[in-house]
Each structure stands twice: as structure tokens, then as C-alpha cells.
Coordinates of C-alpha atoms in Angstrom, one line a residue:
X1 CA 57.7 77.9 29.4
X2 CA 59.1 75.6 26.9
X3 CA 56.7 72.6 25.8
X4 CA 57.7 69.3 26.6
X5 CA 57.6 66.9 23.9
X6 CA 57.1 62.9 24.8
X7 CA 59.8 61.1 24.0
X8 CA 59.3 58.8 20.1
X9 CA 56.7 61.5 19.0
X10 CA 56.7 63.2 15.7
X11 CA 56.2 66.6 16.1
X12 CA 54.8 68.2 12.6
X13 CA 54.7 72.8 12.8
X14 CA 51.6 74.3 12.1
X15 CA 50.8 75.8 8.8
X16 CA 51.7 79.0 9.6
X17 CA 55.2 78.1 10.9
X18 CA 55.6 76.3 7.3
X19 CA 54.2 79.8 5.4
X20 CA 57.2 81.8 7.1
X21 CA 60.3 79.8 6.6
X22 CA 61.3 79.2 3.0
X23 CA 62.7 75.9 4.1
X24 CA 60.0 74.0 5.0
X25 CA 57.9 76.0 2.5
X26 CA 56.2 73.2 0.2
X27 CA 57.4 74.0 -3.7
X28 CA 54.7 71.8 -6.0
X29 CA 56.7 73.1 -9.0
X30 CA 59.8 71.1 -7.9
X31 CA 58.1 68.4 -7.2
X32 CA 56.5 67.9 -11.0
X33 CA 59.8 68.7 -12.4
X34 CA 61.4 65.5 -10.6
X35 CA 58.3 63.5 -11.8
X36 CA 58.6 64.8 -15.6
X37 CA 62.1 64.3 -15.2
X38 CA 61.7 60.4 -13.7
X39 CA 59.0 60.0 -16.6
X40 CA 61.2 61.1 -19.2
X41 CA 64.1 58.6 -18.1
X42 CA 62.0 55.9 -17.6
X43 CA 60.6 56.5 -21.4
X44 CA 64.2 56.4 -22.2
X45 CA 64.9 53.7 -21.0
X46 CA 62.0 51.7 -22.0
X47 CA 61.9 52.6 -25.6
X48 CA 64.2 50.6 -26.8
X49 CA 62.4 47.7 -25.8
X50 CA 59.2 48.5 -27.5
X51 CA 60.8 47.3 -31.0
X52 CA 61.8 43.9 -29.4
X53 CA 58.4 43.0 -27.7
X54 CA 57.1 43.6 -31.7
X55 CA 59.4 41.8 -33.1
X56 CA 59.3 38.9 -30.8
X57 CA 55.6 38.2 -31.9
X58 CA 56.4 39.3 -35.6
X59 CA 57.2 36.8 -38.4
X60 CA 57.8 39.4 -41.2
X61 CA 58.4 43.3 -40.7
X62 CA 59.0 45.0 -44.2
X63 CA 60.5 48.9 -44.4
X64 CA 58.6 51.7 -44.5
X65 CA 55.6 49.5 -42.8
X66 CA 54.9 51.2 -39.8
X67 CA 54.0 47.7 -37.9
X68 CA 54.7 44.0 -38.9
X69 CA 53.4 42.9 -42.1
X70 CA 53.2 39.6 -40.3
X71 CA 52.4 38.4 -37.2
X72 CA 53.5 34.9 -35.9
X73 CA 55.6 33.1 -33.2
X74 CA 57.9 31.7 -35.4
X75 CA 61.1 33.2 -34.0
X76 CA 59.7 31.7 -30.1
X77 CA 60.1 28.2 -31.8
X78 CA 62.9 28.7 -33.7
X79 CA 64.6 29.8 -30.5
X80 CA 63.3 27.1 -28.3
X81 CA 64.4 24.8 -31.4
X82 CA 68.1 25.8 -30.7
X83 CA 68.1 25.6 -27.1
X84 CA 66.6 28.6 -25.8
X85 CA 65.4 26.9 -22.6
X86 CA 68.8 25.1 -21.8
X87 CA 70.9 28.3 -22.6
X88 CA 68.6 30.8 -20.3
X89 CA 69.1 28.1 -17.1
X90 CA 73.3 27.9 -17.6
X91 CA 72.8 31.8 -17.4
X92 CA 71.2 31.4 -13.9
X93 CA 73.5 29.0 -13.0
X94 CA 76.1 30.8 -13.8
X95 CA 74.8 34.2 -12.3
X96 CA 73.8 32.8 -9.4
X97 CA 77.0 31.1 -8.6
X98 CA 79.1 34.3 -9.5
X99 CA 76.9 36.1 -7.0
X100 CA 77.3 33.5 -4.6
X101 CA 81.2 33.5 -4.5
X102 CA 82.0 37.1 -5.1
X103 CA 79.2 39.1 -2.7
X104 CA 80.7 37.7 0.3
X105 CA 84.4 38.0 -0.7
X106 CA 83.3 41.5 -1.8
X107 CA 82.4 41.9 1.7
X108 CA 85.0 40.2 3.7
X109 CA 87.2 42.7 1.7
X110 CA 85.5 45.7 1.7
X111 CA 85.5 45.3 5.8
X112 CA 88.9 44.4 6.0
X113 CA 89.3 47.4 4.0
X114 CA 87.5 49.9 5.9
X115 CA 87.9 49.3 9.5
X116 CA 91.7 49.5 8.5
X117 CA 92.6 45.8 9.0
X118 CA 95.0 45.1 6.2
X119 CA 98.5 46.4 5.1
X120 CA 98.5 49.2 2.8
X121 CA 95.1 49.4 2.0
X122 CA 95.3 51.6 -1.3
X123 CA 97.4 49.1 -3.1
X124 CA 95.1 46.3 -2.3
X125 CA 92.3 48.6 -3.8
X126 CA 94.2 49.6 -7.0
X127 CA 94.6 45.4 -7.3
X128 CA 90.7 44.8 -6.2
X129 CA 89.6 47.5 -8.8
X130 CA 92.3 47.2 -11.6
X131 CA 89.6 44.7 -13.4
X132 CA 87.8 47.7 -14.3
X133 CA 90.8 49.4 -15.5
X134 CA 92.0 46.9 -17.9
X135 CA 90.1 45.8 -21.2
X136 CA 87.9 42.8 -20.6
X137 CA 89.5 40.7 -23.7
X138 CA 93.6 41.8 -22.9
X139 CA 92.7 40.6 -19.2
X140 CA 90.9 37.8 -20.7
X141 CA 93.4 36.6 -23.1
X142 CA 96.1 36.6 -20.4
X143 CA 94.7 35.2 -17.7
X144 CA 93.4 32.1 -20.5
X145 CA 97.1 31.1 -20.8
X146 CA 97.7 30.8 -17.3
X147 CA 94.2 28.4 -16.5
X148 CA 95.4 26.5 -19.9
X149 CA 98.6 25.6 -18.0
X150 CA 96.9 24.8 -14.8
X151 CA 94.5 22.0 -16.6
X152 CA 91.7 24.3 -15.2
X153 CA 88.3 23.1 -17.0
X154 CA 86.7 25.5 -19.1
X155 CA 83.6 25.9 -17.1
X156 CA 85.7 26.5 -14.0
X157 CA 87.7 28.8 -15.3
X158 CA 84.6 30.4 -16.8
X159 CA 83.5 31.4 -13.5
X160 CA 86.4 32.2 -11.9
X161 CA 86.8 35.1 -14.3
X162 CA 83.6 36.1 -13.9
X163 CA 84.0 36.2 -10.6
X164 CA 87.3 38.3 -10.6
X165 CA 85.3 40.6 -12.6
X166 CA 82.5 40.6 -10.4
X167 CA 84.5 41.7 -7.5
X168 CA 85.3 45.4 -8.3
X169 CA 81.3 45.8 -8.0
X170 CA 80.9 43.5 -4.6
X171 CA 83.9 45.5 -2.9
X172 CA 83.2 49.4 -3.8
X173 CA 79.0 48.8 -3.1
X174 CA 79.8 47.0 0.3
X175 CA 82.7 49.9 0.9
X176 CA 79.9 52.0 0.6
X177 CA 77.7 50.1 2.8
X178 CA 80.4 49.2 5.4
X179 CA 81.3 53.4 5.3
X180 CA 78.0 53.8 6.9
X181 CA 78.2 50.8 9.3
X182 CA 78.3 51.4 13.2
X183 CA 80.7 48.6 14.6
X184 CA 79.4 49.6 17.9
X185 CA 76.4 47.2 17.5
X186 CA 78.9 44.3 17.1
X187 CA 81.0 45.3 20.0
X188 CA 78.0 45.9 22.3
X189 CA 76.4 42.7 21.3
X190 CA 79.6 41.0 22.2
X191 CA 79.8 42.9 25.7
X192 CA 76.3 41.2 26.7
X193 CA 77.9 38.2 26.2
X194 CA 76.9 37.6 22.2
X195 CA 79.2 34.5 20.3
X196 CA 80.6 35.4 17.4
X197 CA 78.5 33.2 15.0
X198 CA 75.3 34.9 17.2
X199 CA 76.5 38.5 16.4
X200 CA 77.1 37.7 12.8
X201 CA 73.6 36.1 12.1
X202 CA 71.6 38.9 14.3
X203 CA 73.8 41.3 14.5
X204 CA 75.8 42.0 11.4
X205 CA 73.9 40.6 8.4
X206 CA 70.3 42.4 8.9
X207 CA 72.5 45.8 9.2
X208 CA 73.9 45.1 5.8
X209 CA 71.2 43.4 4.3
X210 CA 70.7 46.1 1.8
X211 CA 74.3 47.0 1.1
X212 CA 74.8 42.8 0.0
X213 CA 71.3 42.6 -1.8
X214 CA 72.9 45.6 -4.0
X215 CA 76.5 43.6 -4.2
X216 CA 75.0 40.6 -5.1
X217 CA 72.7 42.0 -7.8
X218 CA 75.8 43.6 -9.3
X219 CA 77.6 40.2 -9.1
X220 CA 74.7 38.6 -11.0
X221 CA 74.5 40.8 -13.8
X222 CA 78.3 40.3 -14.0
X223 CA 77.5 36.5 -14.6
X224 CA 74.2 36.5 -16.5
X225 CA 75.2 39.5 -18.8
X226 CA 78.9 38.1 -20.0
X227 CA 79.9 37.2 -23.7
X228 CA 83.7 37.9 -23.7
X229 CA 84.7 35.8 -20.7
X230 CA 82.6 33.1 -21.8
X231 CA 82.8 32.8 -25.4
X232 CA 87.0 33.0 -25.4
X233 CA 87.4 30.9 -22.4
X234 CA 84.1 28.7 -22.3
X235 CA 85.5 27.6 -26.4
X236 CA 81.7 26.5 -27.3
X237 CA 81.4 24.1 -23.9
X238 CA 79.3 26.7 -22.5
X239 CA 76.7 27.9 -24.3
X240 CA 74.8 30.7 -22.5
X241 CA 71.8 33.1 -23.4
X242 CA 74.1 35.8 -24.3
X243 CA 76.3 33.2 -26.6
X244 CA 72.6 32.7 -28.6
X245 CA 72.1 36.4 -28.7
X246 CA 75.4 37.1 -30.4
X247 CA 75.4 34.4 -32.8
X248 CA 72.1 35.2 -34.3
X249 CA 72.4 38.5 -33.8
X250 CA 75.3 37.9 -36.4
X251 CA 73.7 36.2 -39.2
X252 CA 70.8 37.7 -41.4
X253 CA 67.0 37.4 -41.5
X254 CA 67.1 36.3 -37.2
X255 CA 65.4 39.7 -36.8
X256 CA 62.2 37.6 -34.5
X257 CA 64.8 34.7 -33.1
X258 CA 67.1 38.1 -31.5
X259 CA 64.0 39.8 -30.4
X260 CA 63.0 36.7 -28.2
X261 CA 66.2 35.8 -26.9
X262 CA 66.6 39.5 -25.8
X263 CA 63.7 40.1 -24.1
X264 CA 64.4 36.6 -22.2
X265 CA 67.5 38.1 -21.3
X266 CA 65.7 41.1 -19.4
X267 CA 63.6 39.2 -17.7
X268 CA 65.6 38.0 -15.0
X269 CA 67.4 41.6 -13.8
X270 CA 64.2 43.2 -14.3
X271 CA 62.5 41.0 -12.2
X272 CA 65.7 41.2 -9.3
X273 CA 65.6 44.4 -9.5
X274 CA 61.6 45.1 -8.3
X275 CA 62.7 42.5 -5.5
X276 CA 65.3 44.8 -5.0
X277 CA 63.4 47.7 -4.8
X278 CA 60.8 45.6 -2.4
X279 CA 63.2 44.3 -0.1
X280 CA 65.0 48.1 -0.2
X281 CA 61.1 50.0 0.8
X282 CA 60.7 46.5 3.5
X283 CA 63.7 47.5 4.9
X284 CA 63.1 51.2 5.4
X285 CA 59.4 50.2 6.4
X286 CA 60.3 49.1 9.9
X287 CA 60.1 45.6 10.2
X288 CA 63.9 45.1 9.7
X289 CA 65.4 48.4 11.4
X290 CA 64.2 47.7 15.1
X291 CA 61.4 48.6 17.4
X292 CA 60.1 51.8 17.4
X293 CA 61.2 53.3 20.2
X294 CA 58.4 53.5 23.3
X295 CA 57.3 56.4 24.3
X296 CA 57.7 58.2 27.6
X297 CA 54.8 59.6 29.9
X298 CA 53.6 62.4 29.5
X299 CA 55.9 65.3 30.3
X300 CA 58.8 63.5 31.2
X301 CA 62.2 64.7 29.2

């Protein structure tokens, strides 16, 4: 007689079950070769910054000493002297307003794109993509002629380049997310009688939550992260934390001044991307997906 299972359950086999198919066999080996290998990319990753965090509280570091010869904050107020503070906010600004224009076009887009409403969908692709394609500085220099002659000011054309460039990102990560959407949410929602703005705010959004927090992430770095776009069109007007970087980063003897503005500069994605990670494990948690289903009385199929 087969053994009913109420409905919602989780049903876990026995250890014996487990023992005899080499599926479900647990492998412990496996599993510390995937942490050694996660420990070894994070070490990769996180190496590099080890000679920054010294040098940022370093006011002299002589070769072959193995530490600084000096310690100090002297390049923390030589960078807050030349507009550290001021430079690191236009870099939010300016990230958070590329992320703000280009996730939802990305998205608008991307749907359009994948549920087939727009003619000859590859080409538009090719066009969304082709910023990737293309050399930042040839697409830069071109597209700076054409704002010129359109009176566009600098700080507007600024971000509208960043946000062209953004959009590459935004479209193929909500592609993705939109690849993995089930319109039949939408269309039941507006079967019971849903409006469109309802289905849209409890509907749509909190299924692709995830897939724009990831977009608009993308979109920020985009923003925070750019030199190019801003020091050939920007022309000086715009000084971001990035503009700093590069024109210390040039000159001699700026070894502490570099090493603060950089590790500023990671702050801010490093700290997005934990929320990320948070919001990602919140999401999977529960609260967001649904109720969990009820379950059934006992016996019943």
C-alpha cells in the first residue's frame, strides 16, 4: 500500500535509502574543495587591498622595509584638503541617478524584448548591446560632438552617456530575470479583476525584485566607477572620486593621498553589494515568495 504523504510536507529518506543511492550519497570531500576553492578567491580578491588599508594610515613607506617606516594620517587630510568629501558625494549622485534612469529602461526593454513585443528583436539587441562592443573613448569622442551641437550641458551629457552605457548591463540581467518570469501571475491577477497600476505594484515588481536589485547595482557601478565618460565630456566641471584618483594617481610621492581615495571608492559597492546579498537570502527566506502552502489532513492526496 503506497504511503500517503500530506500535502506541504517535506519528506527527508532514511539513512539507509541515502547509503544505497550514490546520488543522494553525502560527499564531505566535495564539499571542502568548494570551501578551499571560495577561500582561495576570496584571498584573491582581497589581497590587493591589504597594501591600500597600509598605506592609507602610512605617511612614509621606504623599499625593502617590510611595513611603513612611518605611520600618520597625513594622506586622509591631504585628501579631505582637496575635496575628498565633495568629490565622493557627486559620485553618489551621479551613481544613483544612472541607476535610477537606466534599471527601469533596462527593464521596460528587456520585457519588451522577451515576451516578443517589438519588431525584429535581434537588431534592437545588437543596438542595446553595441556599447559593449565599441571602445569606451571612440563612442565617447563621437557622441561628444553631437551633445556639443545640441548645447547639452556637460553634467547632462555626463549622465546620459553613462546611462547609455549602463544599459547593456540593465537589459541582459533583467533578460535574464524576465527569462524566468511567469506572465501567468499578471494575467490571473488581471482576471480577478486586478488594475493595471495594482498588478504592477503587487504583482510584478516583488517577482522581479531581485532581478532589478542586480540591474540597478550594475547601473551604479556604471556611474560611480567611470573616468572616461566623465573626464572627456564632464571637461573639469565635474569632478568625481574617480577624477581624484587618477590625477594623483599621476603625479609622484601621492602614494597615502591614492590609498585613501581608493579605499573610499570601495566602500560604497562593497557595502551594496552585502545589501545585495541580504535582500537576495530575504528573498529566498520566505517572507517575499508567498505563503507556505497549508497543509492537507491527514491522508488526504
Amino acid at each position: 500500500m503506497a504511503m500517503m504523504i500530506p500535502y506541504g510536507q517535506r519528506v527527508t529518506p532514511d539513512p539507509r535509502t541515502t547509503r544505497s543511492r550514490g546520488l543522494m550519497r553525502p560527499r564531505p570531500v566535495g564539499r571542502i574543495l568548494r570551501i578551499a576553492v571560495a577561500a582561495l578567491l576570496a584571498l584573491w580578491f582581497a589581497l590587493p587591498v591589504v597594501p591600500l588599508l597600509i598605506w592609507s594610515v602610512a605617511n612614509r613607506w621606504s623599499f625593502p622595509a617590510p611595513l611603513p617606516t612611518e605611520w600618520g594620517l597625513d594622506g586622509l587630510s591631504q585628501a579631505l584638503a582637496q575635496g575628498a568629501v565633495p568629490a565622493f558625494g557627486r559620485s553618489i549622485l551621479l551613481g544613483l541617478a544612472v541607476a535610477a534612469i537606466a534599471t527601469p529602461l533596462g527593464a521596460l526593454a528587456a520585457r519588451a524584448l522577451t515576451f516578443g513585443r517589438v519588431p525584429a528583436p535581434r537588431l534592437v539587441s545588437a543596438i542595446l548591446l553595441a556599447p559593449l562592443a565599441l571602445p569606451a573613448f571612440v563612442a565617447v569622442m563621437g557622441l561628444t560632438i553631437v551633445l556639443l551641437r545640441a548645447r547639452v550641458p556637460a553634467t547632462l551629457a555626463v549622465l546620459l552617456l553613462l546611462v547609455a552605457a549602463a544599459l547593456p548591463y540593465t537589459v541582459y540581467t533583467m533578460r535574464v530575470a524576465y527569462a524566468a518570469h511567469d506572465i501567468a501571475f499578471e494575467e490571473e491577477a488581471r482576471t480577478l479583476g486586478a488594475s493595471r497600476a495594482h498588478v504592477l505594484a503587487r504583482v510584478h515588481l516583488p517577482l522581479v525584485a531581485p532581478g532589478l536589485a542586480r540591474a540597478a547595482f550594475l547601473a551604479f557601478l556604471v556611474g560611480w566607477s567611470d573616468y572616461v565618460v566623465t573626464v572627456l565630456v564632464g571637461g573639469g566641471s565635474l569632478v568625481t572620486l574617480p577624477l581624484l584618483v587618477g590625477s594623483f594617481a599621476a603625479g609622484v610621492g601621492n602614494d597615502a593621498v591614492v590609498a585613501v581615495l581608493s579605499v573610499s571608492a570601495i566602500v560604497p559597492p562593497l557595502l551594496l553589494l552585502l545589501a545585495l546579498g541580504r535582500f537576495g537570502r530575504r528573498y529566498a527566506g520566505g517572507r517575499l515568495t508567498g505563503p507556505t502552502p497549508s497543509r492537507s489532513p491527514k491522508g488526504s492526496p
